[in-house]
Amino acid sequence: EVQLVESGGGLVPPGGSLRLSCATSGFTFRNYYMTWVRQAPGKGLEWVSLINGDGGNTYYADSVKGRFTISRDNDKNALYLEMNNLKPDDTAMYFCAAALRCDWFESHGYWGQGTQVTVSS
């Protein structure tokens, strides 16, 4: 059974940091692109970051570039998102997802249940 489970979210003041984790099982993790996507209250899904199978290529939305770092550990089948200098606009439910092609997430991707990040003073 394919499983993706996010963790690490919580309440943090502006300027703070969080590290999100995505534990996976049930598929050949090293062959998959992995992404982080978020959804703020009342808004649609927003792509945050992407990493390829071996971790050699990473991509970021302009809104998080320079503040967030995506990484993966293929020996642990795990994905991470280091989030620094957090802003109130970063408040959202954060989801991890896996797909064999980087444009297949919506149609053929595996998705986790999400973890809530709230940035507030």
PDB file of C-alpha atoms in Angstrom:
ATOM      1  CA  GLU A   1       0.000   0.000   0.000  1.00  0.00           C
ATOM      2  CA  VAL A   2       1.345   3.407  -0.975  1.00  0.00           C
ATOM      3  CA  GLN A   3       1.665   5.776   1.971  1.00  0.00           C
ATOM      4  CA  LEU A   4       2.934   9.334   2.327  1.00  0.00           C
ATOM      5  CA  VAL A   5       2.758  10.871   5.791  1.00  0.00           C
ATOM      6  CA  GLU A   6       3.717  14.489   6.471  1.00  0.00           C
ATOM      7  CA  SER A   7       4.827  15.720   9.881  1.00  0.00           C
ATOM      8  CA  GLY A   8       6.603  18.654  11.496  1.00  0.00           C
ATOM      9  CA  GLY A   9       4.004  21.375  11.141  1.00  0.00           C
ATOM     10  CA  GLY A  10       2.918  23.629  13.953  1.00  0.00           C
ATOM     11  CA  LEU A  11       2.541  27.174  15.232  1.00  0.00           C
ATOM     12  CA  VAL A  12       5.576  29.424  14.802  1.00  0.00           C
ATOM     13  CA  PRO A  13       6.110  33.204  15.086  1.00  0.00           C
ATOM     14  CA  PRO A  14       7.125  35.268  12.038  1.00  0.00           C
ATOM     15  CA  GLY A  15      10.818  34.830  11.343  1.00  0.00           C
ATOM     16  CA  GLY A  16      10.868  31.364  12.834  1.00  0.00           C
ATOM     17  CA  SER A  17      11.765  28.031  11.280  1.00  0.00           C
ATOM     18  CA  LEU A  18      10.220  24.608  10.830  1.00  0.00           C
ATOM     19  CA  ARG A  19      11.373  21.364   9.241  1.00  0.00           C
ATOM     20  CA  LEU A  20       8.703  19.293   7.538  1.00  0.00           C
ATOM     21  CA  SER A  21       9.130  15.590   6.876  1.00  0.00           C
ATOM     22  CA  CYS A  22       7.351  13.218   4.505  1.00  0.00           C
ATOM     23  CA  ALA A  23       7.754   9.526   5.287  1.00  0.00           C
ATOM     24  CA  THR A  24       6.884   7.229   2.382  1.00  0.00           C
ATOM     25  CA  SER A  25       6.399   3.535   1.683  1.00  0.00           C
ATOM     26  CA  GLY A  26       4.855   1.217  -0.904  1.00  0.00           C
ATOM     27  CA  PHE A  27       6.631   2.506  -4.015  1.00  0.00           C
ATOM     28  CA  THR A  28      10.157   2.783  -5.403  1.00  0.00           C
ATOM     29  CA  PHE A  29      10.918   6.124  -3.821  1.00  0.00           C
ATOM     30  CA  ARG A  30      14.242   6.764  -5.597  1.00  0.00           C
ATOM     31  CA  ASN A  31      12.534   6.665  -9.022  1.00  0.00           C
ATOM     32  CA  TYR A  32      10.049   9.418  -8.215  1.00  0.00           C
ATOM     33  CA  TYR A  33      10.009  13.170  -8.431  1.00  0.00           C
ATOM     34  CA  MET A  34       8.840  14.607  -5.128  1.00  0.00           C
ATOM     35  CA  THR A  35       7.094  17.901  -4.508  1.00  0.00           C
ATOM     36  CA  TRP A  36       5.711  20.068  -1.727  1.00  0.00           C
ATOM     37  CA  VAL A  37       2.403  21.814  -2.366  1.00  0.00           C
ATOM     38  CA  ARG A  38       0.459  24.038   0.022  1.00  0.00           C
ATOM     39  CA  GLN A  39      -3.078  25.318   0.401  1.00  0.00           C
ATOM     40  CA  ALA A  40      -3.850  28.446   2.393  1.00  0.00           C
ATOM     41  CA  PRO A  41      -7.311  29.010   3.904  1.00  0.00           C
ATOM     42  CA  GLY A  42      -9.810  29.865   1.181  1.00  0.00           C
ATOM     43  CA  LYS A  43      -7.255  29.454  -1.604  1.00  0.00           C
ATOM     44  CA  GLY A  44      -6.281  26.821  -4.132  1.00  0.00           C
ATOM     45  CA  LEU A  45      -3.230  24.601  -4.242  1.00  0.00           C
ATOM     46  CA  GLU A  46       0.092  26.402  -4.659  1.00  0.00           C
ATOM     47  CA  TRP A  47       3.213  24.585  -5.816  1.00  0.00           C
ATOM     48  CA  VAL A  48       6.138  25.211  -3.447  1.00  0.00           C
ATOM     49  CA  SER A  49       9.115  23.053  -4.416  1.00  0.00           C
ATOM     50  CA  LEU A  50      10.233  20.083  -6.532  1.00  0.00           C
ATOM     51  CA  ILE A  51      13.133  17.645  -6.366  1.00  0.00           C
ATOM     52  CA  ASN A  52      14.131  14.944  -8.829  1.00  0.00           C
ATOM     53  CA  GLY A  53      14.824  11.301  -8.037  1.00  0.00           C
ATOM     54  CA  ASP A  54      18.503  11.503  -7.112  1.00  0.00           C
ATOM     55  CA  GLY A  55      18.168  14.911  -5.447  1.00  0.00           C
ATOM     56  CA  GLY A  56      20.478  16.627  -7.916  1.00  0.00           C
ATOM     57  CA  ASN A  57      17.913  19.103  -9.230  1.00  0.00           C
ATOM     58  CA  THR A  58      15.677  21.312  -7.111  1.00  0.00           C
ATOM     59  CA  TYR A  59      13.154  24.010  -7.966  1.00  0.00           C
ATOM     60  CA  TYR A  60      11.304  26.601  -5.901  1.00  0.00           C
ATOM     61  CA  ALA A  61       8.393  28.961  -6.235  1.00  0.00           C
ATOM     62  CA  ASP A  62       9.484  32.599  -6.258  1.00  0.00           C
ATOM     63  CA  SER A  63       7.576  33.183  -3.032  1.00  0.00           C
ATOM     64  CA  VAL A  64       9.819  30.797  -1.058  1.00  0.00           C
ATOM     65  CA  LYS A  65      13.108  30.933  -2.966  1.00  0.00           C
ATOM     66  CA  GLY A  66      16.011  31.641  -0.652  1.00  0.00           C
ATOM     67  CA  ARG A  67      14.013  30.730   2.459  1.00  0.00           C
ATOM     68  CA  PHE A  68      13.015  27.081   1.915  1.00  0.00           C
ATOM     69  CA  THR A  69      15.224  24.093   1.094  1.00  0.00           C
ATOM     70  CA  ILE A  70      13.903  20.790  -0.246  1.00  0.00           C
ATOM     71  CA  SER A  71      15.911  17.595   0.233  1.00  0.00           C
ATOM     72  CA  ARG A  72      15.470  13.831   0.234  1.00  0.00           C
ATOM     73  CA  ASP A  73      17.062  10.738   1.741  1.00  0.00           C
ATOM     74  CA  ASN A  74      16.598   7.810  -0.620  1.00  0.00           C
ATOM     75  CA  ASP A  75      17.945   5.358   1.969  1.00  0.00           C
ATOM     76  CA  LYS A  76      15.111   6.354   4.311  1.00  0.00           C
ATOM     77  CA  ASN A  77      12.446   6.955   1.630  1.00  0.00           C
ATOM     78  CA  ALA A  78      11.922  10.391   3.126  1.00  0.00           C
ATOM     79  CA  LEU A  79      11.408  13.922   1.845  1.00  0.00           C
ATOM     80  CA  TYR A  80      12.111  17.110   3.806  1.00  0.00           C
ATOM     81  CA  LEU A  81      11.381  20.825   3.612  1.00  0.00           C
ATOM     82  CA  GLU A  82      13.464  23.190   5.718  1.00  0.00           C
ATOM     83  CA  MET A  83      11.520  26.420   6.147  1.00  0.00           C
ATOM     84  CA  ASN A  84      13.332  29.522   7.413  1.00  0.00           C
ATOM     85  CA  ASN A  85      12.311  33.145   7.958  1.00  0.00           C
ATOM     86  CA  LEU A  86       8.668  32.150   7.925  1.00  0.00           C
ATOM     87  CA  LYS A  87       6.047  34.747   7.073  1.00  0.00           C
ATOM     88  CA  PRO A  88       2.321  34.911   7.847  1.00  0.00           C
ATOM     89  CA  ASP A  89       1.622  34.274   4.147  1.00  0.00           C
ATOM     90  CA  ASP A  90       3.308  30.878   4.541  1.00  0.00           C
ATOM     91  CA  THR A  91       0.377  29.753   6.689  1.00  0.00           C
ATOM     92  CA  ALA A  92      -1.143  26.772   4.889  1.00  0.00           C
ATOM     93  CA  MET A  93      -1.670  23.045   4.861  1.00  0.00           C
ATOM     94  CA  TYR A  94       1.474  21.524   3.366  1.00  0.00           C
ATOM     95  CA  PHE A  95       1.249  18.345   1.281  1.00  0.00           C
ATOM     96  CA  CYS A  96       3.952  16.109  -0.139  1.00  0.00           C
ATOM     97  CA  ALA A  97       3.404  14.196  -3.370  1.00  0.00           C
ATOM     98  CA  ALA A  98       5.238  11.722  -5.604  1.00  0.00           C
ATOM     99  CA  ALA A  99       5.135  11.132  -9.362  1.00  0.00           C
ATOM    100  CA  LEU A 100       7.250   9.394 -11.983  1.00  0.00           C
ATOM    101  CA  ARG A 101       7.134  12.524 -14.162  1.00  0.00           C
ATOM    102  CA  CYS A 102       7.204  16.070 -12.896  1.00  0.00           C
ATOM    103  CA  ASP A 103       3.978  16.934 -14.735  1.00  0.00           C
ATOM    104  CA  TRP A 104       2.049  13.866 -13.546  1.00  0.00           C
ATOM    105  CA  PHE A 105       1.264  14.908  -9.961  1.00  0.00           C
ATOM    106  CA  GLU A 106      -2.363  15.825 -10.512  1.00  0.00           C
ATOM    107  CA  SER A 107      -3.231  12.897 -12.763  1.00  0.00           C
ATOM    108  CA  HIS A 108      -1.068  10.055 -11.434  1.00  0.00           C
ATOM    109  CA  GLY A 109       0.578  11.331  -8.272  1.00  0.00           C
ATOM    110  CA  TYR A 110       0.571   9.906  -4.768  1.00  0.00           C
ATOM    111  CA  TRP A 111      -0.411  12.447  -2.109  1.00  0.00           C
ATOM    112  CA  GLY A 112      -0.119  12.660   1.652  1.00  0.00           C
ATOM    113  CA  GLN A 113      -2.696  13.913   4.123  1.00  0.00           C
ATOM    114  CA  GLY A 114      -0.951  17.204   4.858  1.00  0.00           C
ATOM    115  CA  THR A 115       0.508  18.955   7.890  1.00  0.00           C
ATOM    116  CA  GLN A 116      -0.618  22.375   9.105  1.00  0.00           C
ATOM    117  CA  VAL A 117       1.819  25.286   9.320  1.00  0.00           C
ATOM    118  CA  THR A 118       0.598  28.423  11.064  1.00  0.00           C
ATOM    119  CA  VAL A 119       2.814  31.524  11.192  1.00  0.00           C
ATOM    120  CA  SER A 120       1.444  34.004  13.693  1.00  0.00           C
ATOM    121  CA  SER A 121       2.551  36.214  16.548  1.00  0.00           C
TER     122      SER A 121
END
